[in-house]
XYZ file of C-alpha atoms in Angstrom:
388
model
C -14.393 10.132 -22.529
C -14.878 10.182 -18.754
C -12.781 8.448 -16.527
C -13.038 7.499 -12.627
C -11.890 10.355 -10.250
C -10.940 10.529 -6.638
C -13.063 13.509 -5.501
C -12.304 13.502 -1.636
C -10.241 11.335 0.944
C -9.920 10.885 4.725
C -7.243 9.083 6.766
C -6.534 8.298 10.347
C -3.326 8.064 12.100
C -1.749 4.810 11.910
C -0.193 3.193 14.744
C -1.418 1.059 17.929
C -5.014 2.361 18.747
C -6.251 0.490 21.543
C -9.015 2.660 22.496
C -10.718 2.655 18.981
C -13.297 0.195 17.933
C -13.858 -0.883 14.380
C -17.014 1.544 13.989
C -14.946 4.249 14.992
C -11.982 3.642 12.649
C -14.337 3.508 9.792
C -16.007 6.634 10.694
C -13.128 8.537 11.118
C -11.902 8.050 8.006
C -15.148 8.146 6.006
C -16.719 11.353 7.284
C -13.611 13.517 6.520
C -13.595 11.791 3.011
C -17.246 12.772 2.472
C -16.659 16.251 3.979
C -13.702 16.894 1.406
C -15.731 15.829 -1.524
C -18.362 18.099 -0.368
C -21.214 15.180 -0.117
C -23.104 13.883 2.520
C -23.790 10.176 3.364
C -27.153 10.017 1.441
C -25.220 10.975 -1.789
C -23.441 7.656 -1.821
C -24.831 4.837 -4.038
C -22.440 2.168 -2.643
C -19.890 1.452 -0.042
C -16.622 -0.850 -0.852
C -15.197 -1.992 2.431
C -11.486 -3.496 2.599
C -10.654 -5.614 5.555
C -8.581 -8.572 5.641
C -9.217 -9.798 9.357
C -8.425 -13.283 9.095
C -8.447 -13.768 12.833
C -7.420 -10.055 14.008
C -10.664 -9.432 15.633
C -13.930 -11.386 16.319
C -16.263 -9.252 14.287
C -16.516 -10.255 10.489
C -19.230 -9.490 7.925
C -17.511 -5.914 8.258
C -19.610 -4.298 5.310
C -22.168 -4.194 7.356
C -20.350 -2.095 9.829
C -20.767 1.019 7.561
C -24.465 1.313 8.587
C -23.400 1.076 12.312
C -20.852 3.515 12.060
C -22.716 5.956 9.955
C -26.601 5.426 10.502
C -27.046 7.538 7.301
C -25.517 4.617 5.260
C -27.983 2.047 6.934
C -29.824 1.240 3.490
C -26.968 1.871 1.158
C -25.719 -1.273 -0.737
C -22.103 -2.174 1.078
C -19.817 -5.081 0.250
C -16.520 -6.442 1.743
C -13.380 -7.253 -0.471
C -10.355 -9.060 0.389
C -7.030 -9.942 -1.166
C -4.455 -10.137 1.207
C -2.393 -7.238 1.368
C -3.792 -5.492 -1.626
C -7.259 -5.789 -0.001
C -7.406 -2.089 -0.030
C -6.763 -1.870 -3.976
C -9.523 -4.755 -4.435
C -12.192 -2.676 -2.769
C -10.966 0.223 -5.003
C -11.390 -2.130 -7.957
C -14.862 -3.096 -7.207
C -15.892 0.524 -6.690
C -14.307 1.520 -10.048
C -16.293 -1.452 -11.733
C -19.562 -0.144 -10.252
C -19.001 3.235 -11.215
C -17.859 2.376 -15.088
C -20.817 0.048 -15.286
C -23.086 3.079 -14.994
C -24.700 1.122 -11.752
C -23.564 3.868 -9.119
C -22.544 7.480 -9.716
C -20.810 8.186 -6.228
C -18.949 5.771 -3.880
C -17.330 5.450 -0.923
C -14.118 3.033 -0.456
C -12.845 2.686 3.487
C -10.044 0.183 3.943
C -9.201 -0.629 7.687
C -7.445 -2.958 9.925
C -7.176 -3.544 13.630
C -3.853 -5.839 14.202
C -2.772 -5.053 17.463
C -5.411 -7.341 18.886
C -3.138 -10.445 19.429
C 0.129 -11.660 20.682
C 3.144 -10.981 18.250
C 3.196 -14.875 17.403
C -0.463 -15.173 16.808
C -0.326 -11.863 14.766
C 2.594 -13.852 12.663
C 0.107 -16.672 12.115
C -2.662 -14.496 10.708
C -0.491 -13.103 8.290
C 0.906 -16.242 7.135
C -2.487 -16.831 5.877
C -1.513 -14.484 3.226
C 1.113 -17.491 1.907
C 0.649 -20.754 0.242
C 0.047 -22.457 3.609
C 0.789 -26.010 2.341
C 4.238 -25.004 1.787
C 4.755 -22.007 3.620
C 2.472 -22.446 6.767
C 4.289 -22.227 10.307
C 7.478 -20.597 8.912
C 9.185 -18.833 11.596
C 8.946 -15.419 11.840
C 5.657 -15.370 10.112
C 5.753 -13.236 6.709
C 9.264 -11.894 7.515
C 10.348 -15.433 7.520
C 8.759 -15.564 3.879
C 10.614 -12.497 2.517
C 13.809 -13.294 4.714
C 14.128 -16.588 2.435
C 13.493 -14.316 -0.714
C 16.181 -11.739 0.543
C 18.594 -14.750 1.449
C 18.193 -16.136 -2.161
C 18.570 -12.983 -3.661
C 21.790 -12.259 -1.758
C 23.192 -15.752 -2.656
C 22.665 -14.943 -6.368
C 23.596 -11.254 -6.534
C 25.831 -10.614 -3.553
C 25.329 -8.831 -0.046
C 22.603 -6.207 -0.647
C 22.664 -5.061 3.139
C 23.930 -1.592 2.188
C 21.042 -0.957 -0.201
C 18.388 -2.510 2.323
C 19.650 -0.131 4.766
C 19.364 2.705 2.463
C 15.947 2.157 1.505
C 14.798 1.787 5.156
C 16.793 5.169 5.953
C 15.032 6.905 3.219
C 11.500 5.867 4.085
C 11.899 6.584 7.695
C 13.466 9.897 6.830
C 10.331 10.616 4.593
C 8.053 9.460 7.271
C 8.992 12.062 9.661
C 7.070 14.576 7.378
C 3.796 12.374 7.300
C 1.353 13.444 9.933
C -0.440 10.133 9.820
C 2.676 7.743 10.110
C 3.080 5.123 12.594
C 6.776 5.886 12.915
C 7.737 9.359 12.659
C 11.304 8.987 13.310
C 14.598 9.450 11.259
C 16.496 6.328 12.001
C 19.404 7.014 10.063
C 21.546 4.693 7.747
C 23.895 3.521 10.330
C 21.091 2.300 12.862
C 19.377 0.471 9.733
C 22.641 -1.002 8.454
C 24.092 -2.119 11.498
C 22.366 -5.012 13.859
C 22.047 -4.022 17.598
C 20.031 -4.909 20.512
C 17.441 -2.433 19.365
C 17.562 -3.736 15.648
C 18.174 -7.309 15.938
C 18.031 -9.727 12.751
C 14.482 -11.110 12.609
C 14.789 -13.619 9.435
C 17.797 -14.365 7.127
C 19.535 -11.028 6.370
C 16.383 -8.834 7.362
C 16.614 -6.793 10.392
C 13.721 -5.219 12.187
C 14.434 -1.995 10.507
C 13.852 -4.045 7.118
C 10.134 -4.810 8.136
C 6.816 -2.835 8.165
C 5.123 -1.894 11.373
C 2.153 -4.075 12.699
C -0.608 -1.116 12.437
C -3.971 -0.213 13.168
C -5.665 2.375 10.989
C -8.164 3.296 8.213
C -8.178 5.261 5.030
C -11.134 6.368 2.834
C -11.693 7.452 -0.718
C -14.846 9.014 -2.334
C -15.074 8.295 -6.234
C -17.079 9.586 -9.185
C -16.912 9.496 -12.955
C -16.553 13.213 -12.901
C -15.344 15.899 -10.530
C -18.214 17.076 -8.395
C -18.875 21.310 -7.941
C -18.225 22.076 -4.312
C -15.630 19.733 -3.425
C -13.083 20.976 -0.990
C -10.131 19.180 -2.910
C -9.094 19.069 -6.336
C -9.930 15.935 -8.057
C -7.520 13.247 -9.299
C -8.280 10.838 -12.101
C -7.161 7.341 -13.260
C -5.101 7.157 -16.441
C -5.138 3.297 -16.110
C -5.539 0.548 -13.705
C -4.286 -2.821 -13.984
C -4.251 -5.983 -12.051
C -2.030 -9.014 -12.604
C -1.961 -12.130 -10.603
C 0.953 -14.596 -10.142
C 1.466 -18.205 -8.704
C 0.963 -18.290 -4.815
C 3.297 -20.863 -4.143
C 6.776 -19.434 -4.093
C 8.126 -22.865 -5.275
C 6.649 -22.441 -8.703
C 8.507 -19.152 -9.245
C 11.917 -17.550 -9.287
C 12.009 -15.920 -5.951
C 14.303 -13.246 -6.874
C 11.941 -11.835 -9.537
C 8.447 -10.130 -8.852
C 7.161 -11.152 -12.501
C 3.522 -10.473 -11.889
C 4.372 -6.962 -10.770
C 6.581 -6.342 -13.861
C 3.767 -7.442 -16.022
C 1.452 -5.127 -14.191
C 3.648 -2.100 -14.650
C 4.344 -2.821 -18.246
C 0.718 -3.270 -19.020
C -0.375 -0.330 -16.908
C 2.291 2.130 -18.446
C 1.522 0.990 -21.963
C -2.295 1.670 -21.214
C -1.631 4.998 -19.881
C 0.494 5.849 -22.804
C 3.413 6.711 -20.567
C 6.940 5.496 -19.786
C 8.513 5.833 -16.257
C 9.883 9.220 -17.518
C 6.199 10.372 -17.501
C 5.867 9.803 -13.837
C 6.505 12.345 -11.218
C 6.392 10.192 -7.981
C 5.548 6.429 -7.246
C 3.920 5.014 -3.990
C 5.016 1.400 -3.718
C 4.327 -1.515 -1.309
C 7.558 -1.585 0.661
C 6.264 -4.280 3.265
C 10.115 -5.313 3.498
C 12.985 -3.513 2.119
C 13.768 -6.538 -0.305
C 10.302 -5.835 -1.535
C 11.017 -2.211 -2.726
C 14.463 -3.353 -4.113
C 12.741 -6.001 -6.249
C 9.962 -3.458 -7.239
C 12.549 -1.170 -8.605
C 13.536 -3.740 -10.999
C 9.815 -4.824 -11.775
C 8.930 -1.442 -12.608
C 11.896 -1.049 -15.059
C 14.451 1.296 -13.107
C 17.207 -1.359 -13.117
C 17.726 -4.749 -14.609
C 17.316 -8.170 -12.539
C 19.808 -8.162 -9.872
C 20.799 -4.431 -10.287
C 18.088 -2.881 -7.875
C 20.796 -1.655 -5.578
C 22.033 0.943 -7.731
C 18.812 2.832 -8.071
C 19.014 3.686 -4.234
C 22.703 4.061 -4.383
C 22.289 6.511 -6.999
C 19.556 8.354 -5.306
C 17.227 7.892 -8.170
C 14.245 7.310 -5.405
C 15.250 9.931 -3.130
C 12.673 12.574 -2.288
C 14.543 15.001 -4.563
C 15.611 12.085 -7.031
C 14.869 11.407 -10.700
C 11.495 9.441 -9.379
C 10.876 9.892 -5.781
C 9.375 6.656 -4.196
C 7.556 6.681 -1.144
C 7.584 10.122 -0.116
C 4.969 9.424 2.482
C 7.282 6.941 4.149
C 5.695 3.985 2.834
C 4.657 1.056 4.650
C 7.887 1.081 6.370
C 7.359 4.293 8.020
C 3.637 5.079 7.857
C 2.662 1.482 8.702
C 0.463 -1.372 7.244
C -2.761 -2.012 8.423
C -3.576 -4.776 5.872
C -6.944 -3.462 4.626
C -6.293 0.178 4.726
C -2.811 -0.132 2.903
C -4.020 0.212 -0.517
C -6.619 2.745 -0.001
C -3.983 4.728 2.111
C -1.443 4.515 -0.919
C -4.063 6.088 -3.182
C -4.880 8.790 -0.491
C -1.142 9.797 -0.236
C -1.164 9.985 -4.199
C -4.160 11.866 -4.209
C -2.632 14.551 -1.744
C 0.458 14.757 -3.879
C -1.114 15.251 -7.385
C -3.549 17.679 -5.647
C -0.700 19.656 -4.153
C -1.902 19.032 -0.631
C 0.726 16.842 0.500
C 2.440 19.460 2.888
C 5.972 18.744 3.906
C 5.567 15.531 2.007
C 5.005 17.434 -1.293
C 6.972 16.659 -4.365
C 6.938 19.841 -6.420
C 4.982 20.169 -9.607
C 3.922 16.334 -9.160
C 1.252 15.989 -11.800
C 1.387 12.208 -12.532
C 2.277 9.549 -10.245
C 1.858 5.453 -9.761
C 0.489 3.584 -6.863
C 1.735 -0.215 -6.614
C -0.017 -2.473 -4.086
C 0.554 -6.229 -3.683
C -1.146 -9.071 -2.022
C 1.208 -11.912 -0.727
C 4.728 -12.191 -2.243
C 3.826 -10.218 -5.277
C 1.049 -12.726 -5.982
C -1.699 -10.215 -6.604
C -0.377 -7.032 -8.256
C -2.247 -3.668 -8.656
C -0.932 -0.600 -10.400
C -2.974 2.702 -10.682
C -1.633 5.514 -13.034
C -3.182 8.485 -11.662
C -2.895 12.235 -12.635
C -4.089 15.894 -11.849
C -7.503 16.283 -13.225
């Protein structure tokens, strides 16, 4: 039975990219992806664009930009997907559906975002559109305010987790030093992340600046096919399973100290792949805030509810640990351009499993998982991937 493959990828640097417009962002990710797959734009049957926007830029109707950025795609079907911070994975899922239906043979997925176009307060307002606005809109600190409350409730129930959050932040910043695409390639160290200071103030509840992902611009792209392509410049990586699980949008309807939708996605995805966590060599997960990575340790089954801190304390998720998590630096260091994030995570994993991750490489990585979520674990996507 044939399964979908990643046969090429491209990635721009993430950061504050003032001089680059949307068309150039798209082109700078898509053309290297096509080149690595050994294909020309004319070989592509469909383009799937992931971008959140929601007010970051005036231009909408973003799928149409594919043909502007790359004129050879002028007559190629293109569509835009959006699912909050999991927008990139939504675009990948749409592309995979087109492949598995037999409607298309080779597809291009591009996720991109320009976030640094507004003052910080307005950026926070745009991001809060990923929450249940009726109840959570206008929250001080934007989405950091949402996760600050989640962290505060977790702390109240299970004790002060500041040591664990600082260790997660320090781990991801240390890993990000080795990522050529990362927004922040700086090892901040545990002490900086643990102690509030003028440079690292509290932002919301127990979360400090070092606990929050960066406001980033950038793009990432994948070329997908049902089978490897002869002549590709990179080894192919294939899916073993893919899962999407949704949960309630209003946090008032949920236990905010658990990511139950994420836990279901992990259980279903691993079962469909015929694996346990012990069968994975590496994970890229959605650390939009350090408390999110902590809760995801519990959701994936590394620890029971309330015990996530021991995972980072025992070094389980370190680069040389039993299950390295975010060797790319994660969203915390790599950056979090909303529409690009899910695609970027899959690029990072493809590089790992193809043995092309450079200084980020986990030795002998053959199987890995990507977890990408929209909102506070409202829409949860899990890919289990392996070397083809």
